[in-house]
Structure formats: C-alpha cells, structure tokens
mmCIF file of C-alpha atoms and ligand atoms in Angstrom:
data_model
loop_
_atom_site.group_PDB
_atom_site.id
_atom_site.type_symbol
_atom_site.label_atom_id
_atom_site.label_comp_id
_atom_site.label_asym_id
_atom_site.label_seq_id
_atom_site.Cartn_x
_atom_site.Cartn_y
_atom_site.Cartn_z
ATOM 1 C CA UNK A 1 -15.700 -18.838 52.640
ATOM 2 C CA UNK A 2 -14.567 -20.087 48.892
ATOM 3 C CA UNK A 3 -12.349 -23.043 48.418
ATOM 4 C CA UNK A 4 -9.227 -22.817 46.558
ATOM 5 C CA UNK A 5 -11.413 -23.541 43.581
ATOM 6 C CA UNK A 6 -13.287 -19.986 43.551
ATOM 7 C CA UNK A 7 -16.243 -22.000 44.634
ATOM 8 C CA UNK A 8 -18.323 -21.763 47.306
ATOM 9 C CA UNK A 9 -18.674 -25.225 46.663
ATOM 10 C CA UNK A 10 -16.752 -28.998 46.560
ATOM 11 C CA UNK A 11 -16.944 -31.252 44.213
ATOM 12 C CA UNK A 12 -18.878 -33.835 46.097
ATOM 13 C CA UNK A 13 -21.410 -31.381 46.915
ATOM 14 C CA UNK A 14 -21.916 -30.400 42.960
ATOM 15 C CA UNK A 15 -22.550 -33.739 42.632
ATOM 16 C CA UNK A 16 -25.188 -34.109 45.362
ATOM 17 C CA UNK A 17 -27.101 -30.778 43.802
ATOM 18 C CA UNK A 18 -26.623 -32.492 40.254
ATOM 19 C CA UNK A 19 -27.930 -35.762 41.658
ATOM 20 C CA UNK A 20 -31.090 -33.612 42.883
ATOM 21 C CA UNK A 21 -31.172 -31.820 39.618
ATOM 22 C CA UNK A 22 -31.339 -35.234 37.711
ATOM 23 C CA UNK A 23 -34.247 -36.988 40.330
ATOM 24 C CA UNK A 24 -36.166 -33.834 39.548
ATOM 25 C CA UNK A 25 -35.966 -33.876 36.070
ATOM 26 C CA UNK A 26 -36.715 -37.712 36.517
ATOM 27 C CA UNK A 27 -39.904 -37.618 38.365
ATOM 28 C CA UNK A 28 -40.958 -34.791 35.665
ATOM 29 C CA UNK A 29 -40.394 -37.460 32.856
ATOM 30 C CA UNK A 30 -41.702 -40.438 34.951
ATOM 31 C CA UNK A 31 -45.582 -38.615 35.774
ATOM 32 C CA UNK A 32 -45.419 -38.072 31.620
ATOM 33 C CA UNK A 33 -44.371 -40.963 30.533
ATOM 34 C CA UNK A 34 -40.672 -39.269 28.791
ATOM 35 C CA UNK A 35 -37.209 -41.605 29.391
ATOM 36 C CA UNK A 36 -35.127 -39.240 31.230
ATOM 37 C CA UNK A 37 -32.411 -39.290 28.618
ATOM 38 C CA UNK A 38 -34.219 -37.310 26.550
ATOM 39 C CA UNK A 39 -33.088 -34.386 29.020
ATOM 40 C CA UNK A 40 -29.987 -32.754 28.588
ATOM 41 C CA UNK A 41 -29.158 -30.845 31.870
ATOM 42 C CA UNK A 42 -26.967 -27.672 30.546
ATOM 43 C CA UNK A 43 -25.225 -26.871 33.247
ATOM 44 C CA UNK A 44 -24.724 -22.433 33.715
ATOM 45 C CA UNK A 45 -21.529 -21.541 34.821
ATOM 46 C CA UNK A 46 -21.843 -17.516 33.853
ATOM 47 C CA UNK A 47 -20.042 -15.445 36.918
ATOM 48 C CA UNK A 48 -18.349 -19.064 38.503
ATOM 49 C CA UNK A 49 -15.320 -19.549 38.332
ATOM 50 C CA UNK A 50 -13.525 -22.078 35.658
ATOM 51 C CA UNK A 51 -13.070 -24.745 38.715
ATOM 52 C CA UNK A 52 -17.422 -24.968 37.778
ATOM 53 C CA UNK A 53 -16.866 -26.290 34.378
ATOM 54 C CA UNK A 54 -14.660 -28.574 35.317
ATOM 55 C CA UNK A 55 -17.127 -29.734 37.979
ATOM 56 C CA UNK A 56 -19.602 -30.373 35.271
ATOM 57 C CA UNK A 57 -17.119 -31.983 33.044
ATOM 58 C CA UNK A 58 -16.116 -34.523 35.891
ATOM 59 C CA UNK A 59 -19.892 -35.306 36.770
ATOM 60 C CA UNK A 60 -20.289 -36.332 32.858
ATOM 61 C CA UNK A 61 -22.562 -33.496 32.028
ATOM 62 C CA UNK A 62 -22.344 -32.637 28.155
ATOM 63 C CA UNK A 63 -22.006 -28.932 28.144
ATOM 64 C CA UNK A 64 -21.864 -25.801 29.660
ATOM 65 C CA UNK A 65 -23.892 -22.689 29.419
ATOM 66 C CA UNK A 66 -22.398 -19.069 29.689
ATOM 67 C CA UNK A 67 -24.704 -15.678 28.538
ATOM 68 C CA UNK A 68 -21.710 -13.305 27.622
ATOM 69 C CA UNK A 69 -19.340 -13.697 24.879
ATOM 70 C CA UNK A 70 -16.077 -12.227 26.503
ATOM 71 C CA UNK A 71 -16.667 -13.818 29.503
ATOM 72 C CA UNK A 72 -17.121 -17.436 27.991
ATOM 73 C CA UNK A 73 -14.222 -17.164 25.656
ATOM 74 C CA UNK A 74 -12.059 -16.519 28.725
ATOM 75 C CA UNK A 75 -12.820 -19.355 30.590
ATOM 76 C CA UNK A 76 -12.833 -21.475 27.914
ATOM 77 C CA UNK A 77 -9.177 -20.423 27.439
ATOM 78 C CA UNK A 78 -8.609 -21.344 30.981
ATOM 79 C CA UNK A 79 -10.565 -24.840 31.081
ATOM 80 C CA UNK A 80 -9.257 -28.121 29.852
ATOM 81 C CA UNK A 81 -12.930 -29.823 30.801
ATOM 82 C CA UNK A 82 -14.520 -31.858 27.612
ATOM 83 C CA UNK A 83 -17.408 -29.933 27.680
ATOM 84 C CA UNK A 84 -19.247 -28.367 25.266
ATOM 85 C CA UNK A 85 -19.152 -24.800 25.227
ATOM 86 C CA UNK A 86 -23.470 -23.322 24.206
ATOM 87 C CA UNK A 87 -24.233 -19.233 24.206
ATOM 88 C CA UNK A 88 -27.398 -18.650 26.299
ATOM 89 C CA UNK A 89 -27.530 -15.192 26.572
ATOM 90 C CA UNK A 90 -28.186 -12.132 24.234
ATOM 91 C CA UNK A 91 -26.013 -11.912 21.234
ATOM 92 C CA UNK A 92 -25.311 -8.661 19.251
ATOM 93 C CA UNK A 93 -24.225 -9.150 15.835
ATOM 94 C CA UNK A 94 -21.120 -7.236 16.369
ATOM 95 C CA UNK A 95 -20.167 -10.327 18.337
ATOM 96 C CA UNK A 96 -21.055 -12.640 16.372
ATOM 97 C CA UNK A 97 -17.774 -13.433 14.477
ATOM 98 C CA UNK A 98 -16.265 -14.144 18.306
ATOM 99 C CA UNK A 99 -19.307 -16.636 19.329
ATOM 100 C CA UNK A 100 -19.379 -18.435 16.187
ATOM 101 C CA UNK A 101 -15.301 -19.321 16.722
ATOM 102 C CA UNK A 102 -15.441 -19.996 20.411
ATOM 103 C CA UNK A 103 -18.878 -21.495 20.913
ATOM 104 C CA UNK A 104 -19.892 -24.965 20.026
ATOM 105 C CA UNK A 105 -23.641 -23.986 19.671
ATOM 106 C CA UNK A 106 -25.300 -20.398 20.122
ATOM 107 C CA UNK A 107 -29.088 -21.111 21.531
ATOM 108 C CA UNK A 108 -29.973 -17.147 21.616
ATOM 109 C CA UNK A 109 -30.153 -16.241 17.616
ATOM 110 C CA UNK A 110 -33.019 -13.755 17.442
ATOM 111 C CA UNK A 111 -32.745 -11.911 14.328
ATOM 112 C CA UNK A 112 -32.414 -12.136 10.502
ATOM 113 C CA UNK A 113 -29.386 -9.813 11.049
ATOM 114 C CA UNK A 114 -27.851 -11.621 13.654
ATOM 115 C CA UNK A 115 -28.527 -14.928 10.938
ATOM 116 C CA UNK A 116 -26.435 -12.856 8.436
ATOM 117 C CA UNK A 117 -23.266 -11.927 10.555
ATOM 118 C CA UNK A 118 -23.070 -15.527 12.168
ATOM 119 C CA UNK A 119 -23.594 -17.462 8.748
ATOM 120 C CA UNK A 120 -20.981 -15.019 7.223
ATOM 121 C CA UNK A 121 -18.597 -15.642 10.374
ATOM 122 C CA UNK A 122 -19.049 -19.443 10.372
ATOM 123 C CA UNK A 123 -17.923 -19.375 6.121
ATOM 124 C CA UNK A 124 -15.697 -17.767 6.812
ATOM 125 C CA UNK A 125 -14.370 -20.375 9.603
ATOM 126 C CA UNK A 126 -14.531 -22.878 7.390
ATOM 127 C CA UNK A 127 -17.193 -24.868 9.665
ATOM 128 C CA UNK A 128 -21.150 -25.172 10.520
ATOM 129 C CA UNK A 129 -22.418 -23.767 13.350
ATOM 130 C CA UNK A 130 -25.185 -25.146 15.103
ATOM 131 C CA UNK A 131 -27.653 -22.922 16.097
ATOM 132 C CA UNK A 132 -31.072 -22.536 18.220
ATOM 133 C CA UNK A 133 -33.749 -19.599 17.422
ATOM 134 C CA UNK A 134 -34.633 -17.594 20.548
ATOM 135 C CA UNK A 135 -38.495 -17.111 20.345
ATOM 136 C CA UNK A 136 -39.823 -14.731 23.121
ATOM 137 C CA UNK A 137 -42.898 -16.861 23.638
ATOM 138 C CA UNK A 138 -44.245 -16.133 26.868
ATOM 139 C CA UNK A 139 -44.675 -12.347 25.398
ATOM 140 C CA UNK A 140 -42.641 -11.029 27.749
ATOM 141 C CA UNK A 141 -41.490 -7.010 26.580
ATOM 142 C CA UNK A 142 -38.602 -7.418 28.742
ATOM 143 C CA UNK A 143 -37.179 -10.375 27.316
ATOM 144 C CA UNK A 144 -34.799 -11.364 24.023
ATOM 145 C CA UNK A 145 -36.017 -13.388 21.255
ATOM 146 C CA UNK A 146 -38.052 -12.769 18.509
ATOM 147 C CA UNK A 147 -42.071 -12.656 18.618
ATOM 148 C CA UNK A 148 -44.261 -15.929 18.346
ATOM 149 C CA UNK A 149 -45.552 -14.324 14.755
ATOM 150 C CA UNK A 150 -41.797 -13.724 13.477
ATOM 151 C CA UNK A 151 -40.478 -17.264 14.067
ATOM 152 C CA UNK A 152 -41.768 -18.780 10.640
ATOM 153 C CA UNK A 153 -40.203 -16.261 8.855
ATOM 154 C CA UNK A 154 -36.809 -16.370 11.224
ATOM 155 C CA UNK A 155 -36.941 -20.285 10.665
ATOM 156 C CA UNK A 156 -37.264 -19.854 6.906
ATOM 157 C CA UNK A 157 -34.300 -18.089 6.680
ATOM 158 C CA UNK A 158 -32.124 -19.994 9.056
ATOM 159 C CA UNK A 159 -32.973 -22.910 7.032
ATOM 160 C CA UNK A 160 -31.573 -21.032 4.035
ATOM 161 C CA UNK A 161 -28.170 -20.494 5.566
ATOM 162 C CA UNK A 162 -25.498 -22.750 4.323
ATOM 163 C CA UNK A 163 -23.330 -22.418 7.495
ATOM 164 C CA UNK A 164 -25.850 -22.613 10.040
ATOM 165 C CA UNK A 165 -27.561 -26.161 11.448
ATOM 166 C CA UNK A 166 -30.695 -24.856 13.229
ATOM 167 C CA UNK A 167 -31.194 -27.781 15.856
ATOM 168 C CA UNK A 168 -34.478 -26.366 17.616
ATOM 169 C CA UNK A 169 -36.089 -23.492 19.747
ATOM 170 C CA UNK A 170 -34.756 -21.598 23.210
ATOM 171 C CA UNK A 171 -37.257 -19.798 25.293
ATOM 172 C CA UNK A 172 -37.373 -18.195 28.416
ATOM 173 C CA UNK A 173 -40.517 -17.734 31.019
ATOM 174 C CA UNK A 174 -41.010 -14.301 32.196
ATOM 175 C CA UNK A 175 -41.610 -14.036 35.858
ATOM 176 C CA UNK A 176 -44.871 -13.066 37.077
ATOM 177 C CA UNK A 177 -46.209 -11.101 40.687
ATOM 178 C CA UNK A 178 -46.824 -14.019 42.197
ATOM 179 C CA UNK A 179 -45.246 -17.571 42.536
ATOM 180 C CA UNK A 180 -48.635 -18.923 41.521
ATOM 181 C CA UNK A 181 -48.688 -16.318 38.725
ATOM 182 C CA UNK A 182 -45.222 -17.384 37.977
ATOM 183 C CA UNK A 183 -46.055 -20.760 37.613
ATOM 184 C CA UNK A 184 -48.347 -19.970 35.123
ATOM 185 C CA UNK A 185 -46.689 -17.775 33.190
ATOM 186 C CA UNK A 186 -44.099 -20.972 32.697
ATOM 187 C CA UNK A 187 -46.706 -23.528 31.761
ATOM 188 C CA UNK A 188 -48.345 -21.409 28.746
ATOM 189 C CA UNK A 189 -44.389 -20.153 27.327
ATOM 190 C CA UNK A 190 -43.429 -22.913 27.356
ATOM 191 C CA UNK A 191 -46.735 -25.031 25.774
ATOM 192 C CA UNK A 192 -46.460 -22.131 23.437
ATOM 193 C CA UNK A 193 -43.215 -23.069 21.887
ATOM 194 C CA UNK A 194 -43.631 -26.552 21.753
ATOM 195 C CA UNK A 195 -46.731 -25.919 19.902
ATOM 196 C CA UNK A 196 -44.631 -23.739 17.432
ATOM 197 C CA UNK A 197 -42.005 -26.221 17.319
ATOM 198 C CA UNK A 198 -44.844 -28.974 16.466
ATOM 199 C CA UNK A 199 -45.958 -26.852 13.832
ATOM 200 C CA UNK A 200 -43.082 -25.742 12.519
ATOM 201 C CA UNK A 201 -41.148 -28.940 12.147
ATOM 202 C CA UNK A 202 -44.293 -30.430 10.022
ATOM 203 C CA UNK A 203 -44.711 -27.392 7.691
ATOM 204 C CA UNK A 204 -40.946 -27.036 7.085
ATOM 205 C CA UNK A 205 -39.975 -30.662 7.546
ATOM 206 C CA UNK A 206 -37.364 -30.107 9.443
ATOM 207 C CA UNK A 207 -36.886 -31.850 12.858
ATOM 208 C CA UNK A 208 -35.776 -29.253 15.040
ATOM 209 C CA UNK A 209 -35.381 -32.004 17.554
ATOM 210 C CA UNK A 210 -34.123 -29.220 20.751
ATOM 211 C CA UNK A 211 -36.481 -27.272 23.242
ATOM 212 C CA UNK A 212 -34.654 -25.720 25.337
ATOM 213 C CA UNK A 213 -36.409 -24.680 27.848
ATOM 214 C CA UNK A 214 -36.830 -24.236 31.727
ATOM 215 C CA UNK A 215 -34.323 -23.278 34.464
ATOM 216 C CA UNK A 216 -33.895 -23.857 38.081
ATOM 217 C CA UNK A 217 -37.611 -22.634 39.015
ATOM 218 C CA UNK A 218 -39.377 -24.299 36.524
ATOM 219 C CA UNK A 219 -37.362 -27.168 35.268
ATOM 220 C CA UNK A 220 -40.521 -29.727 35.938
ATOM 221 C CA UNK A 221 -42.843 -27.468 34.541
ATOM 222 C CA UNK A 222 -40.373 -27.160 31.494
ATOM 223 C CA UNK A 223 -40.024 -30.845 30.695
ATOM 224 C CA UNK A 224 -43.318 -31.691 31.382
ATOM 225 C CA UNK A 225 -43.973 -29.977 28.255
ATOM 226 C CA UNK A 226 -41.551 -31.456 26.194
ATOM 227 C CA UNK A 227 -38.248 -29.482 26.975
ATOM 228 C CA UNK A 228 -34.780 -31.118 25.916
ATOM 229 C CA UNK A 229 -32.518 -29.337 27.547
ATOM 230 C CA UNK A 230 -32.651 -27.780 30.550
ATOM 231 C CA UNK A 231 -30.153 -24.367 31.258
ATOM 232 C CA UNK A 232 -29.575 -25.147 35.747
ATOM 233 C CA UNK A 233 -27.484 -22.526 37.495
ATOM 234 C CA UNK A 234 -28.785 -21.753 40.591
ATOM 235 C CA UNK A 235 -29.819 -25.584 41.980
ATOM 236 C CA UNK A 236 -25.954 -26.653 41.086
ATOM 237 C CA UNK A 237 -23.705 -23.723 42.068
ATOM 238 C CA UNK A 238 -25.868 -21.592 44.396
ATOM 239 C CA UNK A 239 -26.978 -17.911 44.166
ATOM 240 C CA UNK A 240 -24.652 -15.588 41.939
ATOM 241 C CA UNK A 241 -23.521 -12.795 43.275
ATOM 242 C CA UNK A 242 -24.145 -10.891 39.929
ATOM 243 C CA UNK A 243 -25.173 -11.770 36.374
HETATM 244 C C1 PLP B 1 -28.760 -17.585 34.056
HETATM 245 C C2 PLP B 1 -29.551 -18.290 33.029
HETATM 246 C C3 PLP B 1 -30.069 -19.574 33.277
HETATM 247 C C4 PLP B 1 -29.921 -20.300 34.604
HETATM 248 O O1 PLP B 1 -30.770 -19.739 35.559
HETATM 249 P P1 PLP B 1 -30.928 -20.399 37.022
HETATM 250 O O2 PLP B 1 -32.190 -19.821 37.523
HETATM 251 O O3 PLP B 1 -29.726 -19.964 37.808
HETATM 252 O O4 PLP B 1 -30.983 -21.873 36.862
HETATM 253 C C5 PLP B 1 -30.749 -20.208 32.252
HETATM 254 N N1 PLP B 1 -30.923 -19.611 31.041
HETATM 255 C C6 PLP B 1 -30.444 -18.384 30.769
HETATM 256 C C7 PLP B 1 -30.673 -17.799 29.416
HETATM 257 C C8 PLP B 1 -29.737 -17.682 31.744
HETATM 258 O O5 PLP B 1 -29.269 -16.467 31.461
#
C-alpha cells in the first residue's frame, strides 16, 4: 500500500533508515579514524516519487541524486525542497545543454565530447558548472566512465574548460558472482580511484577534494577508503520497482 505521498514510506520511517544510513557511515569513519562530516550522504530518489526529495530535504540532507535527465528535470519542476539537484547516471552529449541548466552538479562526465557540449552549454548559461569525472575503475565492460589510463588525459582537459569546476572523481563497483567476490570487487575500485585521485591531485595540483563513491551495498567499504559522498537509494526508500 503507498501513502498519499507515492511512497511506500512515512516520513518518520525515512528518517529511521537515514538515521541507520548515518551510524553506518559512522562506524566506517570511527574504525579509520575519518570525522563523519567528511561524508556527504546523496540521497537517490530516481523512480520515487517527488514526496522523496522532500523527505531528504526535511531530514537536512544536502542533495539529491537522480540518473536520467528528463526524469530529474520533472521533479525538480514539481519540488520546492532546498536540495541540491547532482546527475548520477549516464549522460549523452545530446543532453547535455538540459543537465547543465537543471542540474546543480553532473558527477557522470565521461568523455572529452561530453566536456565540449557541457562547457559550451554552461557559456552559454552564463554560469559554471561543477562537475565530477566518471572513471570506470573497477574495469568493469559493462559499466560508464572512462578507463583508469584515460583519466589524466580527461582531467587535463576538464581543467582547461572555462565553464566547468571539476570537484573530484565518481566511480561505481561492478558486482561480482559472489557476495564475497562482490566485496572484493568494491575494495580494489574503489582503492583504485583514490589512488588516481592521490595522484592526480599532486601532478595537476588541483584538489579534487570529492570521491564519490559507494552505494547501499558497499557504503562501509566505500568510505573506508576515502569516499566523500556516498549515492544511498535502496537503505532509505526501499527496493525500486524499476530503474
Ligand atoms: C541507483 C544508483 C545508486 C543508488 O543505488 P542503491 O543501491 O539503491 O543505493 C547510486 N549510484 C548510481 C550511479 C545509481 O544509478
């Protein structure tokens, strides 16, 4: 049964999940040594309802993640939240003109091309558009975002782009057979782009301050290697029907 919200959910139970999300992240921060403010939960409302952004909004989280275009610029319209409005998912550059309008940050730039059309877009809009480079660094061939080897050469020419502010690295873990597997496959991604991040941010001087990085599974995995924002659908809203 849904509430009049389009949720499955109330608000006082968001906040219990959110509460859960936040001890987790916590006790991830506390075994390493990290303050947990240094952990931005994102919260991903893709496929909810606008009733979930308010949610997030009310519980004082900063933003909101949604992976489509169309679908975020629609329930922006509809949402009055102060919220912060990030792209997560794949972007293709004949969308970028609409993203770099509606979007407050777009984590999922993969591409010199998709650079181009979104530094062109955000001139055009008179504004700067922060920005994070999507670096497939797990190796997975069925993810988005460009190859370990390719993200100097990405970096170097986001840094060249008058209209863009490139505030760090977004990565996602493939999934492997196994949980155990799984697990894995996590820890190395995600040691992997904190390494290139390390490496990066000395040779370019640049501080490329965000990782973002880990998701419901393997949020604790995620910020015990240094992730700064972590993209939570699942724990806070519940299954989605579709993506
Ligand atoms: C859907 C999605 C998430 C959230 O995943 P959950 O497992 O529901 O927490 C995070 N990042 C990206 C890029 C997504 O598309």
């Amino acid at each position: 049964m849904t509430t009049a919200s389009g949720l499955l959910i109330d608000f006082e139970e968001f906040a219990r999940r959110a509460d859960k999300v936040r001890a987790a992240i916590g006790e991830a921060c506390a075994e390493i040594g990290r303050m947990p403010s240094e952990v931005d939960l994102l919260a991903v409302t893709k496929t909810q309802p606008a009733a979930a952004v308010e949610f997030a909004a009310r519980y004082g989280l900063r933003a909101v993640g949604e992976n489509r275009v169309q679908e975020g610029v629609e329930k922006r319209a509809q949402s009055t939240a102060k919220v912060m409005w990030e792209l997560i998912g794949h972007l293709q550059s004949n969308k970028a003109r609409q993203a770099a309008e509606h979007f407050d940050r777009v984590q999922s730039v993969d591409s010199v091309k998709l650079l181009n059309h979104l530094d062109r877009a955000a001139a055009e809009l008179g504004r700067t558009l922060p920005i994070l480079l999507q670096i497939n660094a797990g190796n997975d061939p069925a993810k988005f975002g460009a190859d370990l080897a390719d993200a100097p050469a990405l970096l170097e020419a986001a840094l060249g782009k008058a209209h863009l502010r490139v505030d760090g690295f977004m990565t996602i873990a493939p999934l492997g057979a196994t949980p155990t597997e799984t697990e894995e496959h996590a820890r190395r991604t995600f040691s992997n782009l904190r390494t290139l991040r390390d490496d990066l941010a000395a040779r370019f001087g640049a501080p490329l301050r965000e990782l973002s990085m880990g998701m419901t599974g393997d949020l604790k995995i995620a910020v015990a290697a240094g992730s700064t924002i972590v993209r939570v659908g699942t724990a806070l809203y519940g299954q989605r029907s579709a993506t």
